[in-house]
Tab-separated table of C-alpha atoms and ligand atoms in Angstrom:
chain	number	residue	atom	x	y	z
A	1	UNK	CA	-6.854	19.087	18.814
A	2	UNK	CA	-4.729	17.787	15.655
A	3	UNK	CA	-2.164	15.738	17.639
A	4	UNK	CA	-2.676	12.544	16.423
A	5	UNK	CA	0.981	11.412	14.366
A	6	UNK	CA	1.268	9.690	11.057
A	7	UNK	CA	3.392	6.391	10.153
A	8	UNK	CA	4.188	4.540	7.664
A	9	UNK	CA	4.081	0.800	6.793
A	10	UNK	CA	5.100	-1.580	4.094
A	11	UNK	CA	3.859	-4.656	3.514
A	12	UNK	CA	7.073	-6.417	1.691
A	13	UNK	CA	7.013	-9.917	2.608
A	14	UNK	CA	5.345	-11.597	-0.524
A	15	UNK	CA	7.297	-13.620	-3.245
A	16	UNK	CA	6.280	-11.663	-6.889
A	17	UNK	CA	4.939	-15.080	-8.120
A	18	UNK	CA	3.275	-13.078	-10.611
A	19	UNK	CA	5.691	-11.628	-12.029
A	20	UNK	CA	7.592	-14.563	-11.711
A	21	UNK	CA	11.249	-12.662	-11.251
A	22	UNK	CA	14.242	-14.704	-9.743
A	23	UNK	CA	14.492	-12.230	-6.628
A	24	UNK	CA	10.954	-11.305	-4.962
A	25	UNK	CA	9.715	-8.296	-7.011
A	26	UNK	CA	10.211	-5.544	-4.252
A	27	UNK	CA	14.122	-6.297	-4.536
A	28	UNK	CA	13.954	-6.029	-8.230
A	29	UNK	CA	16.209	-3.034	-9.963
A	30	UNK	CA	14.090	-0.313	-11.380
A	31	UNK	CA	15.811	2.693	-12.760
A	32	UNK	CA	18.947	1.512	-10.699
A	33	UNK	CA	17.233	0.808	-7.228
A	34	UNK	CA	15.182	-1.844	-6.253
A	35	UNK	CA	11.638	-1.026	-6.366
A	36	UNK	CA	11.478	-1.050	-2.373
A	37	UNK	CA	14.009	1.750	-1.967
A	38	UNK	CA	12.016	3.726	-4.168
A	39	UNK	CA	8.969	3.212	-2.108
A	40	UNK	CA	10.869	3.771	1.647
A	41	UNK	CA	12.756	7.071	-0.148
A	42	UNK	CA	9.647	8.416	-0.632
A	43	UNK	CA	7.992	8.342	2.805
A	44	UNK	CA	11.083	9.091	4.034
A	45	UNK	CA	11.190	12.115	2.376
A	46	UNK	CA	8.073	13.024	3.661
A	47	UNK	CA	7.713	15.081	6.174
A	48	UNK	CA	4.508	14.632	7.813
A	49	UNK	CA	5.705	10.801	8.235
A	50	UNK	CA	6.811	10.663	11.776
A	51	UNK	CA	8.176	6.727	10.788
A	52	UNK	CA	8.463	4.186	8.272
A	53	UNK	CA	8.343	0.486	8.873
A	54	UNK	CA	8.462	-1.967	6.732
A	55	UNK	CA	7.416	-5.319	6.979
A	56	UNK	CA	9.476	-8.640	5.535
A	57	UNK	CA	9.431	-12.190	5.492
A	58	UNK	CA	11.112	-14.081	8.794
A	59	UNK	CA	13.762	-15.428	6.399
A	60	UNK	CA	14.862	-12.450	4.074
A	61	UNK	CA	17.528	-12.255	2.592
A	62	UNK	CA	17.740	-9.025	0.772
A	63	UNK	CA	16.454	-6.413	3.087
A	64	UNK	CA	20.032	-5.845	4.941
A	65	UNK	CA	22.127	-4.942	1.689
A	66	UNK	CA	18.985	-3.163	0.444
A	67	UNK	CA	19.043	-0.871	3.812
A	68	UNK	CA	23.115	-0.927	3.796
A	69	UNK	CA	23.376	0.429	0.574
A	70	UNK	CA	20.577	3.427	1.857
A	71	UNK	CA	21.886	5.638	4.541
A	72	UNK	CA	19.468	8.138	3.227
A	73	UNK	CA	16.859	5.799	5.073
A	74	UNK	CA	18.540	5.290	8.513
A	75	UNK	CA	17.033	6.587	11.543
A	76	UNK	CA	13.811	6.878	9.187
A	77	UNK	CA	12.742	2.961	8.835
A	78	UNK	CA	12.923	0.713	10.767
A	79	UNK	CA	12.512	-2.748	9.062
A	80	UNK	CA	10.001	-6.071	10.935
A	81	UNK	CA	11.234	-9.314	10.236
A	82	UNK	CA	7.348	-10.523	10.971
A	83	UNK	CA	5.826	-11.030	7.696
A	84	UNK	CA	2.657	-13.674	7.143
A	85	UNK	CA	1.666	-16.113	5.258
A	86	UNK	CA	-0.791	-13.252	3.017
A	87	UNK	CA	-0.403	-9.447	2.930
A	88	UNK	CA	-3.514	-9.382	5.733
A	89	UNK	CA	-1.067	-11.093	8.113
A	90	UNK	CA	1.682	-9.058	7.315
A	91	UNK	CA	0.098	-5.669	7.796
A	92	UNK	CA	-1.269	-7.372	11.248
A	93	UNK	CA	2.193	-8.497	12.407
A	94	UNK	CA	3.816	-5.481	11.684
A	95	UNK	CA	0.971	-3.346	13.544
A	96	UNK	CA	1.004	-5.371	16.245
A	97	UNK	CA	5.335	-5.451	16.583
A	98	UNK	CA	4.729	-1.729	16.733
A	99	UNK	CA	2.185	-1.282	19.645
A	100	UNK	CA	4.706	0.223	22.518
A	101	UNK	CA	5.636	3.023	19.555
A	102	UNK	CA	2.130	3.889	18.139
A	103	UNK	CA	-0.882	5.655	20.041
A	104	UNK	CA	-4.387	4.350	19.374
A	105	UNK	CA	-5.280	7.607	17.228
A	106	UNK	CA	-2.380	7.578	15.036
A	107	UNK	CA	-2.577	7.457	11.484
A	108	UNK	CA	-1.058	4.340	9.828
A	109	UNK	CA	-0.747	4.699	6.390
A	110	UNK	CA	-0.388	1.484	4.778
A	111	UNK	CA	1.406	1.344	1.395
A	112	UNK	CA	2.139	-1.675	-0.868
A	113	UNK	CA	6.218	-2.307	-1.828
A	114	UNK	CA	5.093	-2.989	-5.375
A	115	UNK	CA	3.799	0.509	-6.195
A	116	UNK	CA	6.932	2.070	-6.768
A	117	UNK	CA	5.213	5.050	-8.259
A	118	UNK	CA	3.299	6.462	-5.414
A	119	UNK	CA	4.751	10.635	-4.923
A	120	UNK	CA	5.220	12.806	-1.854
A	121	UNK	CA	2.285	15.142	-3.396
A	122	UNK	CA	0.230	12.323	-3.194
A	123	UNK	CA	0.855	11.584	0.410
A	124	UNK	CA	0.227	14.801	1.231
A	125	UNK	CA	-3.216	15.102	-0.603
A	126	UNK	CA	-4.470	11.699	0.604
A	127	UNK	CA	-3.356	13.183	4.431
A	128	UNK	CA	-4.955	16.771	3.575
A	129	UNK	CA	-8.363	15.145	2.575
A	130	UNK	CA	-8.308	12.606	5.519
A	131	UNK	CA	-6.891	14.108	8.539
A	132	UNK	CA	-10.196	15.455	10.233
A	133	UNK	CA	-12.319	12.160	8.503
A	134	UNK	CA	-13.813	9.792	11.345
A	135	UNK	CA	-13.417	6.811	9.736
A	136	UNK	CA	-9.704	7.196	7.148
A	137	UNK	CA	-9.759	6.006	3.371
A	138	UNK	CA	-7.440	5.211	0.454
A	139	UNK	CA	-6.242	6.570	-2.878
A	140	UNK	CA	-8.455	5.214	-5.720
A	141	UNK	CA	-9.224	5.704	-9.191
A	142	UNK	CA	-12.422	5.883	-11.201
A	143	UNK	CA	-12.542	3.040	-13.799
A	144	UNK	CA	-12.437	4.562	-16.897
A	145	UNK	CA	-12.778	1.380	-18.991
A	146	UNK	CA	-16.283	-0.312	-19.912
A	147	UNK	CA	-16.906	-3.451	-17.774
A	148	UNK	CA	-17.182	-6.444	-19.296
A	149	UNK	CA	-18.547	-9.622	-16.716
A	150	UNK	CA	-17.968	-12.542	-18.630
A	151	UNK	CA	-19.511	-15.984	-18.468
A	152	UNK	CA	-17.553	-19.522	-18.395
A	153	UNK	CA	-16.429	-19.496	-22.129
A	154	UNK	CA	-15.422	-16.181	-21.801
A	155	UNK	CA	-18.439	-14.474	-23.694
A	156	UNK	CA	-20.000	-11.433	-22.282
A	157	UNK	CA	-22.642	-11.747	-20.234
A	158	UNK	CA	-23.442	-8.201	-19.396
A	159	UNK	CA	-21.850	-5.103	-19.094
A	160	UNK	CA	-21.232	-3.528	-15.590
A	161	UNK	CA	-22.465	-0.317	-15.106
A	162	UNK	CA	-19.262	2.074	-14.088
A	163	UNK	CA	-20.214	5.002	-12.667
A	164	UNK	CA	-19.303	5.075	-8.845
A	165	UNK	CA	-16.938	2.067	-9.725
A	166	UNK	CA	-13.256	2.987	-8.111
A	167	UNK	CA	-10.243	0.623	-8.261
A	168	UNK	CA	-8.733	0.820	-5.148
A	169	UNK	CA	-5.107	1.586	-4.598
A	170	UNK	CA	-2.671	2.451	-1.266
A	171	UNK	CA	-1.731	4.092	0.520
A	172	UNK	CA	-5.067	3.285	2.466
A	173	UNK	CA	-5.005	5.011	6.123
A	174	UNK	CA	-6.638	4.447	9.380
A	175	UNK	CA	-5.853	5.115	12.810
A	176	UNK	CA	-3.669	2.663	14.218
A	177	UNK	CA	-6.612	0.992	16.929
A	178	UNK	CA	-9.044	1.032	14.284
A	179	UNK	CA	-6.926	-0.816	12.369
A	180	UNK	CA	-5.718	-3.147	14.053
A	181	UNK	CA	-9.397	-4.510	15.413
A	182	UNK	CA	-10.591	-4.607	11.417
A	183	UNK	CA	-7.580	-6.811	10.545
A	184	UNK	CA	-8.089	-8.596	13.663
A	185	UNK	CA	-11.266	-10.121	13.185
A	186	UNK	CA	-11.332	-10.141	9.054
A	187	UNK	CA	-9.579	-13.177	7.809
A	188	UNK	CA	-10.076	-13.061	3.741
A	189	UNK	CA	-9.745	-8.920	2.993
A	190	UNK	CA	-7.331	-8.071	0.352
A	191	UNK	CA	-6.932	-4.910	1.611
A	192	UNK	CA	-7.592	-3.053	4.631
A	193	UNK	CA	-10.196	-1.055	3.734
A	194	UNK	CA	-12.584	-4.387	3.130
A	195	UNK	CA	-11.694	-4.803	6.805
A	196	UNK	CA	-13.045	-1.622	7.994
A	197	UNK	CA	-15.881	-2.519	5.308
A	198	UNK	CA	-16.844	-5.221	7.534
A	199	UNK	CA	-17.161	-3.269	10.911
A	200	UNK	CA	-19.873	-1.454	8.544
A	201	UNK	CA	-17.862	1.530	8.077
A	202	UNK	CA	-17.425	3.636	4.833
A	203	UNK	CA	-13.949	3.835	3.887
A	204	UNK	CA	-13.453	7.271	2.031
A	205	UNK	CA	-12.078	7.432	-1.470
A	206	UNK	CA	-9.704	10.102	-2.565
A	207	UNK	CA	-8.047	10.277	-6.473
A	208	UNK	CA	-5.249	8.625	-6.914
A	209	UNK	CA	-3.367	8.261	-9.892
A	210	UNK	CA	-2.533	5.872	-12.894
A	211	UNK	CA	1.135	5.994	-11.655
A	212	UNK	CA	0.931	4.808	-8.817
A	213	UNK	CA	-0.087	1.600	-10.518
A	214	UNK	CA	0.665	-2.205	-8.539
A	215	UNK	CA	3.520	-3.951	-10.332
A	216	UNK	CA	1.925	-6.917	-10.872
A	217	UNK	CA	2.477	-9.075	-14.057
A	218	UNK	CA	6.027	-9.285	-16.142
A	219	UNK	CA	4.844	-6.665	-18.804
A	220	UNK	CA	4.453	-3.807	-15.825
A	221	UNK	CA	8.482	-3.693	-15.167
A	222	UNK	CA	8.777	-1.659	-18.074
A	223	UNK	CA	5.970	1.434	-17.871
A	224	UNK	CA	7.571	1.274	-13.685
A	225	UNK	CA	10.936	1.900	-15.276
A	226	UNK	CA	9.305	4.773	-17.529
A	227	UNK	CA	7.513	6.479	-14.915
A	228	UNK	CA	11.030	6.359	-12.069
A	229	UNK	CA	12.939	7.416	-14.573
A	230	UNK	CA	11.113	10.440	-15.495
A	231	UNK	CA	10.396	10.999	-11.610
A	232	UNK	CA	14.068	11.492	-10.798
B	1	CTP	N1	2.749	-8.994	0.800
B	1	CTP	C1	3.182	-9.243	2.111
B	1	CTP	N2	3.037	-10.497	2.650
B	1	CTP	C2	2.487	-11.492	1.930
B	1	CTP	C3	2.021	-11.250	0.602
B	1	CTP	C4	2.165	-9.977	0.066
B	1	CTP	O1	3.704	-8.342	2.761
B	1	CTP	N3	2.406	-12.698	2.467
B	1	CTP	C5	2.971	-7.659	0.210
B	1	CTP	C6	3.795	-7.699	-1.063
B	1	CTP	O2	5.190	-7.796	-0.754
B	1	CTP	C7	3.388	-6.421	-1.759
B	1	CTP	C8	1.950	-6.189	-1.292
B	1	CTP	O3	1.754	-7.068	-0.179
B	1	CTP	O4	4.166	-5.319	-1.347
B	1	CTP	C9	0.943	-6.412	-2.399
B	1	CTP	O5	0.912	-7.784	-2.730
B	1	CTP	P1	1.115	-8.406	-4.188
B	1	CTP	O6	1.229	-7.336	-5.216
B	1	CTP	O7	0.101	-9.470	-4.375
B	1	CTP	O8	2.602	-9.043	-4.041
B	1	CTP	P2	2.988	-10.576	-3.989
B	1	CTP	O9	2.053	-11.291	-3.095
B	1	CTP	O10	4.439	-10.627	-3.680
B	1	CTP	O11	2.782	-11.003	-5.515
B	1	CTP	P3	1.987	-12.314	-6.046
B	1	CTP	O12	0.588	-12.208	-5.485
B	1	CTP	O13	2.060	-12.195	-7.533
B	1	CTP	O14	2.762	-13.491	-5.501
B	2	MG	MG1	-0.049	-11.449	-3.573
């Protein structure tokens, strides 16, 4: 009964101020592309991805030379000029902008633009693990580090125990309906699995890896660069 299709979408309407670049850190070059074309080449590649969208900011300015400059991706992405004010918003707009295309039990697979590292074996083992799941789930990985929770003045006050603690990562995929209603009525979720949290659902996690990493801060541009480079 396996008809159900799988898409794609890309949250890349944020500014970087993290990382504090002069361009918006999805744009930035990383092992000669920016680090968005990585991501879009990479669903696009794949297969079992009926569609990629991605999702930018009302006013960008970037997106057209980045797709001109890609005809690998044409026919294969289609890009939403309907980004939010937060990545919740984004990943709302975009979902909703694609209602007439999408059926209610189609898998979205939502994917951050800043995790440049994120493989087609990957996609196809989060997909494997999930397809037949009732509720969807992410790629995560198992803190390895000891947890430190600090107090005001930055002295330990205890340490966390870490077994069964996960740092989440994306994709993270749930049918398109689903979706949508958890994003609909959660209004301060980071990601969308905390929105399916709150319909009291349990989100399933599948390993990730270390790679597939969030460029976040100015020191992560480099170990990108190491990884993409040894990728290609
Ligand atoms: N994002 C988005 N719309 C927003 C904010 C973020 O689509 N209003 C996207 C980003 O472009 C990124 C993903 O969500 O692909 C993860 O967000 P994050 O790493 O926090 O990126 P930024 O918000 O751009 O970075 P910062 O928080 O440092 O400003
Ligand atoms: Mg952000």
């Amino acid at each position: 009964m396996n008809s159900s299709r799988y898409f794609a979408l890309i949250p890349a309407a944020g500014i970087g101020a993290r990382l504090g670049a002069d361009i918006p850190k999805q744009y930035m070059p990383l092992a000669g592309r920016p680090m968005l074309t990585h991501v879009l080449t990479t669903f696009a590649a794949a297969s079992v991805i009926s569609h990629v969208f991605v999702v930018v900011s009302a006013d960008d300015g970037y997106i057209g030379e980045l797709m001109a400059a890609a005809p690998h991706l044409q026919g294969r992405v289609s890009v939403l000029f309907d980004g939010g004010p937060s990545r919740r918003e984004s990943v709302l707009n975009g979902l909703q902008a694609i209602r007439p295309l999408v059926g209610d039990d189609d898998w979205m697979l939502v994917h951050d633009a800043a995790r440049p590292g994120l493989t087609g074996g990957l996609i196809e083992h989060l997909i494997e693990t999930l397809q037949d799941d009732p509720v969807g789930g992410l790629l995560a990985l198992p803190v390895v580090d000891t947890l430190k929770r600090s107090d005001q003045q930055t002295r330990v006050e205890q340490t966390v125990e870490r077994t069964a603690l996960w740092a989440a990562q994306t994709p993270q995929m749930f049918r398109y309906s689903l979706l949508l209603r958890a994003l609909r009525l959660a209004d301060a979720v980071t990601d969308e699995a905390g929105a399916v949290e709150l319909l009291g659902l349990q989100p399933r996690l599948v390993e990730g890896s270390p790679r597939n990493f969030k460029v976040t801060l100015p020191h992560d541009v480099a170990l990108a660069e190491m990884f993409l480079k040894e990728k290609s």
